[in-house]
Amino acid sequence: ALVNAAWDLQARRAGKPLWKLLVDLPPRELVAALDFSYVTDVMTPQDAVGLLEERAAGKSAREEDLLRDGFPAYTTSTGWLGYSDEKVRRLCRDAVAEGWTAFKMKVGPSLEENARRAALMREEIGPGRRLMLDANQCWDVPEAIRQVKALAGFDPYWIEEPTSPDDVLGHAAIAQAVAPVGVATGEVCQNRVVFKQLLQARALRFLQVDACRMAGVSEALVVILLAAKFGVPVCPHGGGVGLCEYVQHLSFFDAIALGVGDEGICEYVDHLHEHFLDPCVVRSARYLAPEAPGTSIAMKPESLERYEFPGGAAWRA
C-alpha cells in the first residue's frame, strides 16, 4: 500500500496517469527505482535497461495506437460458480452483443459439472471466441491434468491456477501434460522469485501479475520485465475491488514500453467501479487509456464513509 501510494503521489505531482509516468521515465531512472534482488541470475538492472532501450523503437507509434484503440480485455463476469444456467446464458448473450470476444468460466472439483457448464458457455459464445477456465487452485496436480485433458474438447484458451500457486514444478508438469492448452497463474504469487522460477521452468504460458500483491507496482514492474525477456504475455489479474483500475496502468506500460504481442489481455470485472473517482472505462472489450493523474484508485469519500472497515456506517448497522 505504501509503495503504491508513493507511485500515485509521484504521478499526481507529474500531472500524469501512472502508465504515462512509467512510459516517459528514462530507462535508467525507472530501473533505479526497482529492486532486482534474487533475480539477477536471470535479469540484472543493466539487462533491464538494455531491454527497455532495445524496445524503445516504435514506442511512440505503439502509444498512438493504444490511445486510439485501447487495450484488449476479457470478461470474468459471465461464468461465476453459483450462477444458474439461465443467468449464464443471459450474461453470455449480453456480453456477445457488447462485443466481448474472450470469456472466463470458473471450474470446480466435479468434472461432470465442469463439462456441462463449459458446453453451455461454448454454445452461447460460439466457436470463434476465447473461453478461459479458472480452477482457483482447487486441484492436485494429477487431477488438474485429468480434468484439463477431459475439457480440452471445449477448446479452452488457458487453465488458470490449476493447483497450488506455490507449486512451481507442479505447474510445470501440468503445462507439459495439457499443452496446447496454456497454463495461467500469478494472481496470488507471493514474490518475484516465484515468478522467476515459474518462467525458468516454463511452467506458465500466461503471466497474471497483480498490482497489489508482492511489493505493489514496483515489484510488478520487475515481473513484467522478466516476462518480456522470456516472451511470456502478461495478462494482469483484475478480479477485485479497484484492481481493474490499478492493473490497466500495468497493461498500458507493458504494451507501450515493451511492445507486447497480440496475446496480452487484461481481466475486467464489471462491478463496484461506481465507488471510484476515476473508474476504468471499457468499451467494445477494450480498456481506454486512463487520463487523470495518479493510479485511478482514489475512492469516493461517501464510499469510504459507508464501507471502510470496521467503522463505516454499513458495518455499524
PDB file of C-alpha atoms in Angstrom:
ATOM      1  CA  ALA A   1       0.000   0.000   0.000  1.00  0.00           C
ATOM      2  CA  LEU A   2       2.820   2.403   0.853  1.00  0.00           C
ATOM      3  CA  VAL A   3       4.726   1.653  -2.357  1.00  0.00           C
ATOM      4  CA  ASN A   4       1.612   2.136  -4.481  1.00  0.00           C
ATOM      5  CA  ALA A   5       0.771   5.356  -2.646  1.00  0.00           C
ATOM      6  CA  ALA A   6       4.258   6.676  -3.426  1.00  0.00           C
ATOM      7  CA  TRP A   7       3.795   5.940  -7.149  1.00  0.00           C
ATOM      8  CA  ASP A   8       0.358   7.576  -7.010  1.00  0.00           C
ATOM      9  CA  LEU A   9       1.812  10.731  -5.438  1.00  0.00           C
ATOM     10  CA  GLN A  10       4.667  10.870  -7.948  1.00  0.00           C
ATOM     11  CA  ALA A  11       2.236  10.516 -10.866  1.00  0.00           C
ATOM     12  CA  ARG A  12      -0.038  13.226  -9.430  1.00  0.00           C
ATOM     13  CA  ARG A  13       2.904  15.600  -8.966  1.00  0.00           C
ATOM     14  CA  ALA A  14       3.912  14.972 -12.574  1.00  0.00           C
ATOM     15  CA  GLY A  15       0.322  15.568 -13.725  1.00  0.00           C
ATOM     16  CA  LYS A  16       0.238  12.181 -15.483  1.00  0.00           C
ATOM     17  CA  PRO A  17      -1.628   8.896 -15.188  1.00  0.00           C
ATOM     18  CA  LEU A  18       0.693   6.224 -13.791  1.00  0.00           C
ATOM     19  CA  TRP A  19       1.126   4.412 -17.117  1.00  0.00           C
ATOM     20  CA  LYS A  20       2.264   7.632 -18.793  1.00  0.00           C
ATOM     21  CA  LEU A  21       4.686   8.443 -15.969  1.00  0.00           C
ATOM     22  CA  LEU A  22       6.249   4.980 -16.302  1.00  0.00           C
ATOM     23  CA  VAL A  23       6.420   5.126 -20.099  1.00  0.00           C
ATOM     24  CA  ASP A  24       8.055   8.556 -20.062  1.00  0.00           C
ATOM     25  CA  LEU A  25      10.681   7.787 -17.421  1.00  0.00           C
ATOM     26  CA  PRO A  26      14.150   7.223 -18.944  1.00  0.00           C
ATOM     27  CA  PRO A  27      15.008   3.513 -18.666  1.00  0.00           C
ATOM     28  CA  ARG A  28      17.859   4.074 -16.219  1.00  0.00           C
ATOM     29  CA  GLU A  29      15.690   6.201 -13.948  1.00  0.00           C
ATOM     30  CA  LEU A  30      12.852   3.688 -13.986  1.00  0.00           C
ATOM     31  CA  VAL A  31      15.123   0.715 -13.322  1.00  0.00           C
ATOM     32  CA  ALA A  32      16.862   2.576 -10.496  1.00  0.00           C
ATOM     33  CA  ALA A  33      13.509   2.691  -8.681  1.00  0.00           C
ATOM     34  CA  LEU A  34      13.129  -1.114  -8.769  1.00  0.00           C
ATOM     35  CA  ASP A  35      14.620  -3.941  -6.690  1.00  0.00           C
ATOM     36  CA  PHE A  36      16.222  -6.798  -8.644  1.00  0.00           C
ATOM     37  CA  SER A  37      17.479  -8.711  -5.590  1.00  0.00           C
ATOM     38  CA  TYR A  38      17.313 -12.500  -6.017  1.00  0.00           C
ATOM     39  CA  VAL A  39      16.544 -12.365  -9.749  1.00  0.00           C
ATOM     40  CA  THR A  40      19.922 -11.185 -11.083  1.00  0.00           C
ATOM     41  CA  ASP A  41      20.738 -14.727 -12.216  1.00  0.00           C
ATOM     42  CA  VAL A  42      18.069 -14.101 -14.861  1.00  0.00           C
ATOM     43  CA  MET A  43      17.938 -10.310 -15.174  1.00  0.00           C
ATOM     44  CA  THR A  44      20.271  -7.633 -13.811  1.00  0.00           C
ATOM     45  CA  PRO A  45      19.359  -3.943 -13.679  1.00  0.00           C
ATOM     46  CA  GLN A  46      21.690  -3.470 -16.654  1.00  0.00           C
ATOM     47  CA  ASP A  47      19.781  -6.169 -18.542  1.00  0.00           C
ATOM     48  CA  ALA A  48      16.510  -4.390 -17.786  1.00  0.00           C
ATOM     49  CA  VAL A  49      17.837  -1.062 -19.030  1.00  0.00           C
ATOM     50  CA  GLY A  50      19.063  -2.755 -22.197  1.00  0.00           C
ATOM     51  CA  LEU A  51      15.696  -4.414 -22.763  1.00  0.00           C
ATOM     52  CA  LEU A  52      13.797  -1.132 -22.364  1.00  0.00           C
ATOM     53  CA  GLU A  53      16.217   0.692 -24.656  1.00  0.00           C
ATOM     54  CA  GLU A  54      16.001  -2.071 -27.250  1.00  0.00           C
ATOM     55  CA  ARG A  55      12.182  -1.985 -27.203  1.00  0.00           C
ATOM     56  CA  ALA A  56      12.085   1.832 -27.412  1.00  0.00           C
ATOM     57  CA  ALA A  57      11.983   1.656 -31.196  1.00  0.00           C
ATOM     58  CA  GLY A  58       8.369   2.137 -32.207  1.00  0.00           C
ATOM     59  CA  LYS A  59       7.269   3.222 -28.719  1.00  0.00           C
ATOM     60  CA  SER A  60       5.624   6.437 -29.918  1.00  0.00           C
ATOM     61  CA  ALA A  61       3.651   4.599 -32.581  1.00  0.00           C
ATOM     62  CA  ARG A  62       2.529   1.997 -30.048  1.00  0.00           C
ATOM     63  CA  GLU A  63       1.351   4.735 -27.707  1.00  0.00           C
ATOM     64  CA  GLU A  64      -0.658   6.349 -30.501  1.00  0.00           C
ATOM     65  CA  ASP A  65      -2.258   3.004 -31.338  1.00  0.00           C
ATOM     66  CA  LEU A  66      -3.186   2.338 -27.689  1.00  0.00           C
ATOM     67  CA  LEU A  67      -4.610   5.813 -27.204  1.00  0.00           C
ATOM     68  CA  ARG A  68      -6.756   5.319 -30.300  1.00  0.00           C
ATOM     69  CA  ASP A  69      -7.786   1.688 -29.913  1.00  0.00           C
ATOM     70  CA  GLY A  70      -7.391   0.851 -26.220  1.00  0.00           C
ATOM     71  CA  PHE A  71      -6.015  -2.373 -24.704  1.00  0.00           C
ATOM     72  CA  PRO A  72      -7.855  -5.705 -25.134  1.00  0.00           C
ATOM     73  CA  ALA A  73      -9.855  -7.036 -22.196  1.00  0.00           C
ATOM     74  CA  TYR A  74     -11.670 -10.228 -21.276  1.00  0.00           C
ATOM     75  CA  THR A  75     -14.702 -10.599 -19.030  1.00  0.00           C
ATOM     76  CA  THR A  76     -14.906 -12.721 -15.896  1.00  0.00           C
ATOM     77  CA  SER A  77     -18.476 -11.704 -15.111  1.00  0.00           C
ATOM     78  CA  THR A  78     -20.344 -14.321 -17.142  1.00  0.00           C
ATOM     79  CA  GLY A  79     -19.182 -17.626 -15.666  1.00  0.00           C
ATOM     80  CA  TRP A  80     -19.091 -17.430 -11.862  1.00  0.00           C
ATOM     81  CA  LEU A  81     -19.819 -20.590  -9.902  1.00  0.00           C
ATOM     82  CA  GLY A  82     -23.266 -20.454  -8.365  1.00  0.00           C
ATOM     83  CA  TYR A  83     -24.935 -18.712 -11.288  1.00  0.00           C
ATOM     84  CA  SER A  84     -27.945 -20.516 -12.710  1.00  0.00           C
ATOM     85  CA  ASP A  85     -27.754 -21.794 -16.273  1.00  0.00           C
ATOM     86  CA  GLU A  86     -30.320 -19.187 -17.288  1.00  0.00           C
ATOM     87  CA  LYS A  87     -28.237 -16.381 -15.830  1.00  0.00           C
ATOM     88  CA  VAL A  88     -25.056 -17.626 -17.512  1.00  0.00           C
ATOM     89  CA  ARG A  89     -26.841 -17.784 -20.868  1.00  0.00           C
ATOM     90  CA  ARG A  90     -28.250 -14.290 -20.438  1.00  0.00           C
ATOM     91  CA  LEU A  91     -24.897 -12.807 -19.380  1.00  0.00           C
ATOM     92  CA  CYS A  92     -23.091 -14.503 -22.283  1.00  0.00           C
ATOM     93  CA  ARG A  93     -25.611 -13.237 -24.805  1.00  0.00           C
ATOM     94  CA  ASP A  94     -25.432  -9.723 -23.387  1.00  0.00           C
ATOM     95  CA  ALA A  95     -21.614  -9.806 -23.466  1.00  0.00           C
ATOM     96  CA  VAL A  96     -21.502 -11.071 -27.048  1.00  0.00           C
ATOM     97  CA  ALA A  97     -23.852  -8.268 -28.055  1.00  0.00           C
ATOM     98  CA  GLU A  98     -21.490  -5.773 -26.364  1.00  0.00           C
ATOM     99  CA  GLY A  99     -18.565  -7.038 -28.429  1.00  0.00           C
ATOM    100  CA  TRP A 100     -16.730  -9.266 -25.973  1.00  0.00           C
ATOM    101  CA  THR A 101     -14.527 -11.913 -27.592  1.00  0.00           C
ATOM    102  CA  ALA A 102     -12.945 -13.586 -24.530  1.00  0.00           C
ATOM    103  CA  PHE A 103     -14.794 -15.099 -21.558  1.00  0.00           C
ATOM    104  CA  LYS A 104     -13.664 -16.747 -18.330  1.00  0.00           C
ATOM    105  CA  MET A 105     -15.506 -19.575 -16.603  1.00  0.00           C
ATOM    106  CA  LYS A 106     -14.893 -20.893 -13.095  1.00  0.00           C
ATOM    107  CA  VAL A 107     -14.421 -24.641 -12.727  1.00  0.00           C
ATOM    108  CA  GLY A 108     -14.598 -26.767  -9.584  1.00  0.00           C
ATOM    109  CA  PRO A 109     -13.980 -30.288  -8.282  1.00  0.00           C
ATOM    110  CA  SER A 110     -16.698 -32.017 -10.350  1.00  0.00           C
ATOM    111  CA  LEU A 111     -15.563 -32.878 -13.877  1.00  0.00           C
ATOM    112  CA  GLU A 112     -19.115 -33.700 -14.900  1.00  0.00           C
ATOM    113  CA  GLU A 113     -20.362 -30.267 -13.785  1.00  0.00           C
ATOM    114  CA  ASN A 114     -17.379 -28.517 -15.355  1.00  0.00           C
ATOM    115  CA  ALA A 115     -18.013 -30.201 -18.693  1.00  0.00           C
ATOM    116  CA  ARG A 116     -21.718 -29.392 -18.581  1.00  0.00           C
ATOM    117  CA  ARG A 117     -21.109 -25.706 -17.882  1.00  0.00           C
ATOM    118  CA  ALA A 118     -18.297 -25.480 -20.438  1.00  0.00           C
ATOM    119  CA  ALA A 119     -20.628 -26.915 -23.070  1.00  0.00           C
ATOM    120  CA  LEU A 120     -23.244 -24.330 -22.141  1.00  0.00           C
ATOM    121  CA  MET A 121     -20.828 -21.411 -22.391  1.00  0.00           C
ATOM    122  CA  ARG A 122     -19.248 -22.654 -25.600  1.00  0.00           C
ATOM    123  CA  GLU A 123     -22.720 -22.996 -27.102  1.00  0.00           C
ATOM    124  CA  GLU A 124     -23.528 -19.384 -26.192  1.00  0.00           C
ATOM    125  CA  ILE A 125     -20.268 -17.714 -27.224  1.00  0.00           C
ATOM    126  CA  GLY A 126     -19.685 -19.840 -30.321  1.00  0.00           C
ATOM    127  CA  PRO A 127     -16.511 -21.437 -31.670  1.00  0.00           C
ATOM    128  CA  GLY A 128     -14.667 -18.248 -32.658  1.00  0.00           C
ATOM    129  CA  ARG A 129     -14.364 -16.658 -29.206  1.00  0.00           C
ATOM    130  CA  ARG A 130     -11.909 -17.469 -26.424  1.00  0.00           C
ATOM    131  CA  LEU A 131     -13.020 -19.488 -23.396  1.00  0.00           C
ATOM    132  CA  MET A 132     -10.708 -19.425 -20.367  1.00  0.00           C
ATOM    133  CA  LEU A 133     -11.065 -21.817 -17.404  1.00  0.00           C
ATOM    134  CA  ASP A 134     -10.203 -20.798 -13.829  1.00  0.00           C
ATOM    135  CA  ALA A 135      -9.777 -23.500 -11.171  1.00  0.00           C
ATOM    136  CA  ASN A 136      -8.747 -21.173  -8.319  1.00  0.00           C
ATOM    137  CA  GLN A 137      -6.245 -23.770  -7.007  1.00  0.00           C
ATOM    138  CA  CYS A 138      -8.869 -26.485  -6.367  1.00  0.00           C
ATOM    139  CA  TRP A 139      -6.970 -29.477  -7.855  1.00  0.00           C
ATOM    140  CA  ASP A 140      -3.903 -31.544  -7.087  1.00  0.00           C
ATOM    141  CA  VAL A 141      -1.500 -31.997  -9.990  1.00  0.00           C
ATOM    142  CA  PRO A 142      -2.805 -35.373 -11.277  1.00  0.00           C
ATOM    143  CA  GLU A 143      -6.421 -34.193 -11.015  1.00  0.00           C
ATOM    144  CA  ALA A 144      -5.594 -30.983 -12.860  1.00  0.00           C
ATOM    145  CA  ILE A 145      -4.097 -32.958 -15.725  1.00  0.00           C
ATOM    146  CA  ARG A 146      -7.078 -35.336 -15.819  1.00  0.00           C
ATOM    147  CA  GLN A 147      -9.655 -32.552 -15.835  1.00  0.00           C
ATOM    148  CA  VAL A 148      -7.962 -30.306 -18.385  1.00  0.00           C
ATOM    149  CA  LYS A 149      -7.428 -33.185 -20.782  1.00  0.00           C
ATOM    150  CA  ALA A 150     -11.089 -34.078 -20.453  1.00  0.00           C
ATOM    151  CA  LEU A 151     -12.155 -30.462 -21.016  1.00  0.00           C
ATOM    152  CA  ALA A 152      -9.818 -29.914 -23.968  1.00  0.00           C
ATOM    153  CA  GLY A 153     -12.660 -30.626 -26.402  1.00  0.00           C
ATOM    154  CA  PHE A 154     -14.205 -27.286 -25.482  1.00  0.00           C
ATOM    155  CA  ASP A 155     -11.086 -25.536 -26.813  1.00  0.00           C
ATOM    156  CA  PRO A 156     -10.040 -23.694 -23.638  1.00  0.00           C
ATOM    157  CA  TYR A 157      -7.527 -20.903 -24.209  1.00  0.00           C
ATOM    158  CA  TRP A 158      -5.989 -21.392 -20.780  1.00  0.00           C
ATOM    159  CA  ILE A 159      -6.414 -23.125 -17.454  1.00  0.00           C
ATOM    160  CA  GLU A 160      -5.876 -20.656 -14.622  1.00  0.00           C
ATOM    161  CA  GLU A 161      -4.451 -21.602 -11.217  1.00  0.00           C
ATOM    162  CA  PRO A 162      -4.847 -25.351 -11.765  1.00  0.00           C
ATOM    163  CA  THR A 163      -3.086 -26.158  -8.460  1.00  0.00           C
ATOM    164  CA  SER A 164      -1.330 -24.528  -5.505  1.00  0.00           C
ATOM    165  CA  PRO A 165       0.237 -21.208  -6.573  1.00  0.00           C
ATOM    166  CA  ASP A 166       3.403 -22.146  -4.674  1.00  0.00           C
ATOM    167  CA  ASP A 167       3.961 -25.379  -6.641  1.00  0.00           C
ATOM    168  CA  VAL A 168       6.346 -24.340  -9.416  1.00  0.00           C
ATOM    169  CA  LEU A 169       7.213 -27.882 -10.503  1.00  0.00           C
ATOM    170  CA  GLY A 170       3.556 -28.917 -10.311  1.00  0.00           C
ATOM    171  CA  HIS A 171       2.632 -26.123 -12.695  1.00  0.00           C
ATOM    172  CA  ALA A 172       5.455 -27.208 -14.992  1.00  0.00           C
ATOM    173  CA  ALA A 173       4.179 -30.797 -15.030  1.00  0.00           C
ATOM    174  CA  ILE A 174       0.648 -29.620 -15.797  1.00  0.00           C
ATOM    175  CA  ALA A 175       1.841 -27.257 -18.513  1.00  0.00           C
ATOM    176  CA  GLN A 176       3.721 -30.039 -20.253  1.00  0.00           C
ATOM    177  CA  ALA A 177       0.863 -32.527 -19.942  1.00  0.00           C
ATOM    178  CA  VAL A 178      -2.042 -30.341 -21.103  1.00  0.00           C
ATOM    179  CA  ALA A 179      -0.420 -28.422 -23.978  1.00  0.00           C
ATOM    180  CA  PRO A 180      -1.568 -26.838 -26.236  1.00  0.00           C
ATOM    181  CA  VAL A 181      -3.940 -25.566 -23.526  1.00  0.00           C
ATOM    182  CA  GLY A 182      -1.929 -22.845 -21.794  1.00  0.00           C
ATOM    183  CA  VAL A 183      -1.373 -22.585 -18.042  1.00  0.00           C
ATOM    184  CA  ALA A 184      -2.044 -19.164 -16.474  1.00  0.00           C
ATOM    185  CA  THR A 185      -1.177 -18.173 -12.917  1.00  0.00           C
ATOM    186  CA  GLY A 186       0.150 -15.384 -10.735  1.00  0.00           C
ATOM    187  CA  GLU A 187      -2.709 -13.558  -9.033  1.00  0.00           C
ATOM    188  CA  VAL A 188      -1.554 -14.778  -5.607  1.00  0.00           C
ATOM    189  CA  CYS A 189       2.103 -15.360  -6.468  1.00  0.00           C
ATOM    190  CA  GLN A 190       3.924 -14.137  -3.375  1.00  0.00           C
ATOM    191  CA  ASN A 191       7.072 -12.550  -4.837  1.00  0.00           C
ATOM    192  CA  ARG A 192       9.243 -12.017  -7.916  1.00  0.00           C
ATOM    193  CA  VAL A 193      11.374 -15.050  -7.023  1.00  0.00           C
ATOM    194  CA  VAL A 194       8.467 -17.465  -7.520  1.00  0.00           C
ATOM    195  CA  PHE A 195       7.608 -15.725 -10.790  1.00  0.00           C
ATOM    196  CA  LYS A 196      11.244 -16.094 -11.852  1.00  0.00           C
ATOM    197  CA  GLN A 197      11.101 -19.816 -11.164  1.00  0.00           C
ATOM    198  CA  LEU A 198       7.774 -20.248 -12.971  1.00  0.00           C
ATOM    199  CA  LEU A 199       9.326 -18.604 -16.017  1.00  0.00           C
ATOM    200  CA  GLN A 200      12.554 -20.599 -15.789  1.00  0.00           C
ATOM    201  CA  ALA A 201      10.607 -23.865 -15.522  1.00  0.00           C
ATOM    202  CA  ARG A 202       8.338 -22.966 -18.463  1.00  0.00           C
ATOM    203  CA  ALA A 203       5.502 -23.569 -16.022  1.00  0.00           C
ATOM    204  CA  LEU A 204       3.139 -20.910 -17.307  1.00  0.00           C
ATOM    205  CA  ARG A 205       2.034 -19.714 -20.726  1.00  0.00           C
ATOM    206  CA  PHE A 206       0.288 -16.577 -19.435  1.00  0.00           C
ATOM    207  CA  LEU A 207       1.532 -14.483 -16.519  1.00  0.00           C
ATOM    208  CA  GLN A 208      -1.168 -12.920 -14.326  1.00  0.00           C
ATOM    209  CA  VAL A 209       0.573 -10.247 -12.284  1.00  0.00           C
ATOM    210  CA  ASP A 210      -1.367  -8.316  -9.635  1.00  0.00           C
ATOM    211  CA  ALA A 211      -0.786  -4.642  -8.772  1.00  0.00           C
ATOM    212  CA  CYS A 212      -1.479  -5.159  -5.044  1.00  0.00           C
ATOM    213  CA  ARG A 213       0.459  -8.370  -4.374  1.00  0.00           C
ATOM    214  CA  MET A 214       4.143  -8.529  -3.534  1.00  0.00           C
ATOM    215  CA  ALA A 215       5.666  -5.034  -3.188  1.00  0.00           C
ATOM    216  CA  GLY A 216       2.930  -3.462  -5.282  1.00  0.00           C
ATOM    217  CA  VAL A 217       3.606  -1.730  -8.574  1.00  0.00           C
ATOM    218  CA  SER A 218       7.387  -1.702  -8.076  1.00  0.00           C
ATOM    219  CA  GLU A 219       7.722  -5.470  -7.870  1.00  0.00           C
ATOM    220  CA  ALA A 220       5.063  -5.972 -10.538  1.00  0.00           C
ATOM    221  CA  LEU A 221       7.248  -3.968 -12.936  1.00  0.00           C
ATOM    222  CA  VAL A 222      10.196  -6.289 -12.275  1.00  0.00           C
ATOM    223  CA  VAL A 223       7.956  -9.276 -13.033  1.00  0.00           C
ATOM    224  CA  ILE A 224       6.718  -7.653 -16.255  1.00  0.00           C
ATOM    225  CA  LEU A 225      10.329  -7.115 -17.348  1.00  0.00           C
ATOM    226  CA  LEU A 226      11.130 -10.765 -16.576  1.00  0.00           C
ATOM    227  CA  ALA A 227       8.116 -11.892 -18.601  1.00  0.00           C
ATOM    228  CA  ALA A 228       9.246  -9.758 -21.549  1.00  0.00           C
ATOM    229  CA  LYS A 229      12.648 -11.438 -21.504  1.00  0.00           C
ATOM    230  CA  PHE A 230      11.031 -14.890 -21.609  1.00  0.00           C
ATOM    231  CA  GLY A 231       8.470 -13.870 -24.240  1.00  0.00           C
ATOM    232  CA  VAL A 232       5.522 -14.684 -21.967  1.00  0.00           C
ATOM    233  CA  PRO A 233       2.443 -12.452 -22.351  1.00  0.00           C
ATOM    234  CA  VAL A 234       1.295 -10.569 -19.256  1.00  0.00           C
ATOM    235  CA  CYS A 235      -2.453 -10.839 -18.583  1.00  0.00           C
ATOM    236  CA  PRO A 236      -2.983  -8.985 -15.300  1.00  0.00           C
ATOM    237  CA  HIS A 237      -5.373 -10.108 -12.601  1.00  0.00           C
ATOM    238  CA  GLY A 238      -8.260  -7.665 -12.170  1.00  0.00           C
ATOM    239  CA  GLY A 239     -10.754  -9.699 -10.133  1.00  0.00           C
ATOM    240  CA  GLY A 240     -11.220  -7.477  -7.093  1.00  0.00           C
ATOM    241  CA  VAL A 241     -12.267  -4.048  -5.816  1.00  0.00           C
ATOM    242  CA  GLY A 242     -10.104  -1.456  -7.565  1.00  0.00           C
ATOM    243  CA  LEU A 243      -7.847  -3.988  -9.264  1.00  0.00           C
ATOM    244  CA  CYS A 244      -9.130  -3.190 -12.746  1.00  0.00           C
ATOM    245  CA  GLU A 245      -8.375   0.473 -12.035  1.00  0.00           C
ATOM    246  CA  TYR A 246      -4.849  -0.469 -10.931  1.00  0.00           C
ATOM    247  CA  VAL A 247      -3.797  -3.067 -13.479  1.00  0.00           C
ATOM    248  CA  GLN A 248      -4.877  -1.157 -16.573  1.00  0.00           C
ATOM    249  CA  HIS A 249      -1.785   1.006 -15.971  1.00  0.00           C
ATOM    250  CA  LEU A 250       0.443  -2.082 -15.978  1.00  0.00           C
ATOM    251  CA  SER A 251      -1.011  -3.262 -19.271  1.00  0.00           C
ATOM    252  CA  PHE A 252      -0.570   0.102 -20.978  1.00  0.00           C
ATOM    253  CA  PHE A 253       3.031   0.306 -19.731  1.00  0.00           C
ATOM    254  CA  ASP A 254       3.722  -3.233 -20.930  1.00  0.00           C
ATOM    255  CA  ALA A 255       2.185  -2.631 -24.348  1.00  0.00           C
ATOM    256  CA  ILE A 256       3.907   0.710 -24.968  1.00  0.00           C
ATOM    257  CA  ALA A 257       7.315   0.339 -23.301  1.00  0.00           C
ATOM    258  CA  LEU A 258       7.886  -3.334 -24.112  1.00  0.00           C
ATOM    259  CA  GLY A 259       5.746  -3.908 -27.185  1.00  0.00           C
ATOM    260  CA  VAL A 260       3.796  -6.994 -26.097  1.00  0.00           C
ATOM    261  CA  GLY A 261       2.323  -9.144 -28.842  1.00  0.00           C
ATOM    262  CA  ASP A 262      -1.272  -9.979 -29.628  1.00  0.00           C
ATOM    263  CA  GLU A 263      -1.701 -12.347 -26.663  1.00  0.00           C
ATOM    264  CA  GLY A 264      -1.565  -9.718 -23.915  1.00  0.00           C
ATOM    265  CA  ILE A 265      -5.039  -9.190 -22.456  1.00  0.00           C
ATOM    266  CA  CYS A 266      -6.340  -7.647 -19.224  1.00  0.00           C
ATOM    267  CA  GLU A 267      -9.073  -9.012 -16.964  1.00  0.00           C
ATOM    268  CA  TYR A 268     -12.253  -6.987 -16.442  1.00  0.00           C
ATOM    269  CA  VAL A 269     -14.952  -7.481 -13.819  1.00  0.00           C
ATOM    270  CA  ASP A 270     -17.943  -5.216 -14.253  1.00  0.00           C
ATOM    271  CA  HIS A 271     -18.917  -4.361 -10.696  1.00  0.00           C
ATOM    272  CA  LEU A 272     -18.067  -1.862  -7.912  1.00  0.00           C
ATOM    273  CA  HIS A 273     -16.439   0.686 -10.228  1.00  0.00           C
ATOM    274  CA  GLU A 274     -19.029   3.222  -9.112  1.00  0.00           C
ATOM    275  CA  HIS A 275     -17.074   3.727  -5.869  1.00  0.00           C
ATOM    276  CA  PHE A 276     -14.073   5.310  -7.616  1.00  0.00           C
ATOM    277  CA  LEU A 277     -13.455   8.905  -8.615  1.00  0.00           C
ATOM    278  CA  ASP A 278     -11.705   7.853 -11.832  1.00  0.00           C
ATOM    279  CA  PRO A 279     -13.133   4.432 -12.733  1.00  0.00           C
ATOM    280  CA  CYS A 280     -11.679   2.450 -15.583  1.00  0.00           C
ATOM    281  CA  VAL A 281     -13.506   2.724 -18.891  1.00  0.00           C
ATOM    282  CA  VAL A 282     -14.000  -0.334 -21.105  1.00  0.00           C
ATOM    283  CA  ARG A 283     -15.667  -0.020 -24.493  1.00  0.00           C
ATOM    284  CA  SER A 284     -16.011  -2.674 -27.170  1.00  0.00           C
ATOM    285  CA  ALA A 285     -13.998  -5.060 -24.960  1.00  0.00           C
ATOM    286  CA  ARG A 286     -11.001  -2.709 -24.694  1.00  0.00           C
ATOM    287  CA  TYR A 287      -9.669  -0.616 -21.839  1.00  0.00           C
ATOM    288  CA  LEU A 288      -9.388   3.053 -22.757  1.00  0.00           C
ATOM    289  CA  ALA A 289      -6.200   4.749 -21.571  1.00  0.00           C
ATOM    290  CA  PRO A 290      -6.664   6.494 -18.203  1.00  0.00           C
ATOM    291  CA  GLU A 291      -6.183  10.252 -18.461  1.00  0.00           C
ATOM    292  CA  ALA A 292      -6.401  11.573 -14.879  1.00  0.00           C
ATOM    293  CA  PRO A 293      -3.137  11.924 -12.901  1.00  0.00           C
ATOM    294  CA  GLY A 294      -2.366   9.083 -10.490  1.00  0.00           C
ATOM    295  CA  THR A 295      -3.240   5.406 -10.265  1.00  0.00           C
ATOM    296  CA  SER A 296      -7.044   5.663 -10.747  1.00  0.00           C
ATOM    297  CA  ILE A 297      -7.867   4.077  -7.392  1.00  0.00           C
ATOM    298  CA  ALA A 298      -8.943   7.049  -5.262  1.00  0.00           C
ATOM    299  CA  MET A 299     -12.335   6.168  -3.777  1.00  0.00           C
ATOM    300  CA  LYS A 300     -15.292   8.476  -3.341  1.00  0.00           C
ATOM    301  CA  PRO A 301     -15.481   9.968   0.182  1.00  0.00           C
ATOM    302  CA  GLU A 302     -19.054   8.742   0.604  1.00  0.00           C
ATOM    303  CA  SER A 303     -17.986   5.166  -0.260  1.00  0.00           C
ATOM    304  CA  LEU A 304     -15.201   5.271   2.316  1.00  0.00           C
ATOM    305  CA  GLU A 305     -17.553   6.773   4.886  1.00  0.00           C
ATOM    306  CA  ARG A 306     -20.033   3.978   4.388  1.00  0.00           C
ATOM    307  CA  TYR A 307     -17.863   0.915   3.777  1.00  0.00           C
ATOM    308  CA  GLU A 308     -14.480   1.442   5.463  1.00  0.00           C
ATOM    309  CA  PHE A 309     -13.981  -1.473   7.846  1.00  0.00           C
ATOM    310  CA  PRO A 310     -14.747  -1.648  10.737  1.00  0.00           C
ATOM    311  CA  GLY A 311     -16.010   1.865  11.413  1.00  0.00           C
ATOM    312  CA  GLY A 312     -18.092   2.514   8.290  1.00  0.00           C
ATOM    313  CA  ALA A 313     -21.820   3.057   8.527  1.00  0.00           C
ATOM    314  CA  ALA A 314     -22.567  -0.198   6.667  1.00  0.00           C
ATOM    315  CA  TRP A 315     -20.702  -2.215   9.319  1.00  0.00           C
ATOM    316  CA  ARG A 316     -22.031  -0.248  12.292  1.00  0.00           C
ATOM    317  CA  ALA A 317     -25.536  -1.020  11.098  1.00  0.00           C
TER     318      ALA A 317
END
